[in-house]
Coordinates of C-alpha atoms in Angstrom, one line a residue:
M228 CA 52.5 92.8 128.1
R229 CA 54.6 96.0 127.5
V230 CA 52.7 99.4 128.0
I231 CA 53.3 103.1 127.7
L232 CA 51.3 105.4 129.8
A233 CA 50.7 109.0 128.9
E234 CA 48.4 110.7 131.7
D235 CA 48.7 114.1 133.2
S236 CA 47.6 113.4 136.5
T237 CA 50.5 112.1 138.5
L238 CA 48.2 110.1 140.9
L239 CA 46.5 108.3 138.2
R240 CA 49.4 107.7 136.3
E241 CA 51.6 106.2 139.3
G242 CA 48.8 104.3 140.2
L243 CA 48.3 102.8 136.7
V244 CA 52.2 102.1 136.7
R245 CA 51.8 100.3 140.0
L246 CA 48.8 98.3 139.2
L247 CA 50.5 97.2 136.0
V248 CA 53.6 95.9 137.4
E249 CA 51.9 94.3 140.1
E250 CA 50.0 92.2 137.4
G251 CA 53.4 91.3 135.6
H252 CA 53.2 93.8 132.9
E253 CA 56.3 96.0 131.8
V254 CA 55.7 99.7 131.9
L255 CA 58.2 100.7 129.4
A256 CA 57.5 104.8 129.9
A257 CA 55.1 106.7 131.7
F258 CA 54.6 110.5 130.5
G259 CA 52.7 113.5 131.9
D260 CA 52.0 114.8 128.2
A261 CA 51.6 113.6 124.8
E262 CA 54.5 115.7 123.3
N263 CA 56.9 112.7 122.6
L264 CA 54.5 110.1 122.9
V265 CA 54.4 109.1 118.9
A266 CA 58.3 109.2 118.8
E267 CA 58.6 106.9 121.9
V268 CA 56.1 104.4 120.8
A269 CA 57.7 104.0 117.5
A270 CA 61.2 103.7 119.2
L271 CA 59.7 101.3 121.9
R272 CA 57.2 99.3 120.3
P273 CA 54.8 98.6 123.1
D274 CA 51.9 96.0 122.9
V275 CA 49.5 98.7 124.1
V276 CA 49.7 102.5 124.7
V277 CA 47.2 104.0 127.3
A278 CA 46.6 107.8 126.8
D279 CA 44.4 110.5 128.5
I280 CA 42.5 112.5 125.7
R281 CA 43.1 116.0 127.1
M282 CA 46.6 116.6 127.9
P283 CA 49.1 119.5 128.3
P284 CA 49.7 122.2 127.1
T285 CA 46.1 123.1 125.9
H286 CA 44.1 120.3 127.6
T287 CA 41.9 119.5 124.5
D288 CA 42.7 116.7 122.3
E289 CA 46.6 116.0 122.3
G290 CA 46.3 112.8 123.7
L291 CA 43.6 111.7 121.2
R292 CA 45.6 113.2 118.1
A293 CA 48.7 111.1 119.3
A294 CA 46.5 107.9 119.5
V295 CA 45.1 108.4 116.1
E296 CA 48.7 109.0 114.4
I297 CA 49.8 106.1 116.3
R298 CA 46.8 103.8 115.1
E299 CA 47.9 105.2 111.4
R300 CA 51.7 104.6 111.6
L301 CA 51.6 101.5 114.0
P302 CA 48.7 99.7 113.5
E303 CA 50.1 96.7 115.2
T304 CA 50.1 98.7 118.5
G305 CA 47.1 98.6 120.6
V306 CA 45.6 101.9 121.6
L307 CA 43.4 102.6 124.6
V308 CA 42.4 106.2 125.3
L309 CA 40.9 107.6 128.6
S310 CA 38.2 110.3 128.7
Q311 CA 36.7 112.0 131.9
Y312 CA 33.6 112.2 129.6
V313 CA 31.7 110.6 126.7
E314 CA 33.1 112.6 123.9
R315 CA 31.2 111.3 120.6
S316 CA 33.3 113.3 118.0
Y317 CA 36.3 111.7 119.8
A318 CA 35.3 108.2 119.8
A319 CA 34.3 108.6 116.0
R320 CA 37.9 109.9 115.4
L321 CA 39.4 107.0 117.2
L322 CA 37.3 104.5 115.7
A323 CA 37.7 105.8 111.9
A324 CA 40.4 103.3 111.2
G325 CA 38.5 100.1 112.4
A326 CA 37.8 98.4 115.4
E327 CA 40.9 96.3 116.0
R328 CA 43.5 96.9 118.8
V329 CA 41.4 99.8 120.1
G330 CA 39.7 101.0 123.3
Y331 CA 37.7 103.9 124.8
L332 CA 37.1 103.9 128.3
L333 CA 35.9 106.4 130.9
K334 CA 38.1 107.3 133.8
D335 CA 35.4 105.9 136.2
R336 CA 36.1 102.5 134.6
V337 CA 39.6 102.4 135.3
A338 CA 39.0 102.3 139.3
Q339 CA 37.2 99.0 138.2
V340 CA 40.4 97.0 138.1
E341 CA 39.3 93.6 136.5
E342 CA 37.4 95.7 133.7
F343 CA 40.2 98.0 133.1
L344 CA 42.8 94.9 132.9
D345 CA 40.2 92.9 130.6
A346 CA 40.1 95.8 128.1
L347 CA 43.9 95.9 127.8
D348 CA 43.9 92.1 127.3
R349 CA 41.3 92.2 124.5
I350 CA 43.1 95.1 122.9
Q351 CA 46.1 93.3 123.0
A352 CA 44.7 90.3 121.5
G353 CA 43.5 92.2 118.6
G354 CA 39.9 93.3 119.7
A355 CA 38.3 96.5 121.1
A356 CA 37.1 97.8 124.4
I357 CA 34.5 100.4 124.2
D358 CA 32.9 101.5 127.4
P359 CA 29.4 100.4 128.2
E360 CA 28.4 103.9 129.0
V361 CA 29.9 105.4 125.8
V362 CA 27.8 102.9 123.8
R363 CA 24.6 103.6 125.7
R364 CA 24.9 107.2 125.1
L365 CA 25.5 106.6 121.5
V366 CA 22.4 104.4 121.3
V367 CA 20.3 106.9 122.9
H368 CA 21.7 109.9 120.7
S369 CA 20.9 107.5 117.5
A370 CA 17.6 106.2 118.5
H371 CA 15.6 108.5 116.4
A372 CA 18.1 108.3 113.3
D373 CA 17.4 105.8 110.4
P374 CA 18.3 103.2 110.0
L375 CA 19.1 102.6 113.8
A376 CA 15.3 103.2 114.5
R377 CA 14.6 100.3 112.5
L378 CA 16.1 98.1 115.2
T379 CA 14.1 96.2 117.8
P380 CA 14.9 96.7 121.6
R381 CA 16.7 93.2 121.6
E382 CA 18.6 93.7 118.5
R383 CA 19.9 97.1 119.7
E384 CA 20.8 95.5 122.8
V385 CA 22.9 92.7 120.7
L386 CA 24.6 95.7 118.9
E387 CA 25.1 97.6 122.0
V388 CA 27.5 94.5 123.3
L389 CA 29.1 94.2 119.9
A390 CA 30.1 97.9 120.0
Q391 CA 32.0 97.2 123.0
G392 CA 34.1 94.9 121.3
Y393 CA 32.9 91.6 122.1
T394 CA 32.8 88.3 120.3
N395 CA 29.6 86.5 119.4
A396 CA 30.4 84.0 122.1
A397 CA 30.8 86.8 124.7
I398 CA 27.8 88.4 123.6
A399 CA 25.9 85.1 124.0
R400 CA 27.0 84.8 127.4
Q401 CA 26.3 88.5 128.5
L402 CA 22.8 88.2 127.2
H403 CA 22.2 84.8 127.8
L404 CA 21.5 83.8 124.3
S405 CA 22.6 81.0 122.1
L406 CA 25.4 81.4 119.9
S407 CA 23.2 80.6 116.9
A408 CA 20.6 83.3 118.2
V409 CA 23.6 86.1 118.5
E410 CA 24.5 85.2 114.9
K411 CA 20.7 85.5 113.6
Y412 CA 20.4 88.8 115.8
L413 CA 23.6 90.3 114.1
G414 CA 22.6 89.0 110.6
V415 CA 19.3 91.1 110.8
V416 CA 21.0 93.7 112.3
F417 CA 23.5 94.1 109.5
D418 CA 20.6 93.8 106.9
K419 CA 18.6 96.5 108.4
L420 CA 21.8 98.8 108.8
E421 CA 22.2 98.0 104.9
L422 CA 25.7 96.4 105.8
H423 CA 26.1 94.1 102.9
R424 CA 28.7 91.3 102.5
T425 CA 31.7 93.2 100.6
D426 CA 35.1 91.9 100.4
G427 CA 37.7 93.9 102.4
Y428 CA 35.5 95.4 104.9
S429 CA 34.2 94.0 108.3
R430 CA 30.5 94.5 109.0
R431 CA 31.0 94.2 112.6
I432 CA 33.3 97.3 112.5
L433 CA 30.9 99.0 109.9
A434 CA 27.9 98.7 112.4
V435 CA 29.9 100.3 115.2
L436 CA 30.9 103.2 113.0
R437 CA 27.3 103.6 111.9
Y438 CA 26.4 104.6 115.5
L439 CA 28.9 107.3 115.5
E440 CA 27.8 108.7 112.1
A441 CA 24.3 108.7 113.0

C-alpha cells in the first residue's frame, strides 16, 4: 500500500518507514509535524495516512485535527492515528464521521508488528482498527450508563470486539462462537442500544459511537 507518515519522534518515524518498506509498502512521505499533512495527502493520495495525535508546535491535537480534516475531505483515504494514552474525546472526534477506513492505536501497540500491520490492512480494506485497550477503557467508563448497562457481560464482550473493527466472522473466531450466535448477540445488542434499522445508517457504526457518547 502507499503510506504517508506524520510522527514527531524521529526514532519511531524512521522505524516505521523501515518496517513498511521491508514489508513491501511504499512510503510516499514522512513528516515530523502536521503542518503540511493535509495538503500532501491531497496531492499524493496515499492509501493510508499514519499520524501521531500530538505534534508540534503545541503538542496538543495537531495530528488529530489533520486526520479529521482528511477524513472529511478525502474519505477514500484511510487514517490511522497513534496516541500515547487513551483519549476518549479524541476517539469520539475521529469516529464522528463513521467507522470506515479509520484506526486508533496506542503507541505501545505499534511495537507489536503483526498487530500494527494487520490494522493497516483492515483500514485499507475499508474497515476499522480500534485498539483493544481503548475499547476496554470505554466499556469500563460506560458500564454504569444506560443503555449500555443493560448489556450482559457476553453481549458487552461481543460489542467490545465489534468496536475494534472486526467482522462478524472474525468476532466468532476470537470469541469461539458460531457465526449465527454472533449475529444473534449483535441483534440483541442493537435492540438494547435502541439502534433500529434505518436506511442510510450503519447500526455497527452507531453502536461504536454509543460507547463514546455514554
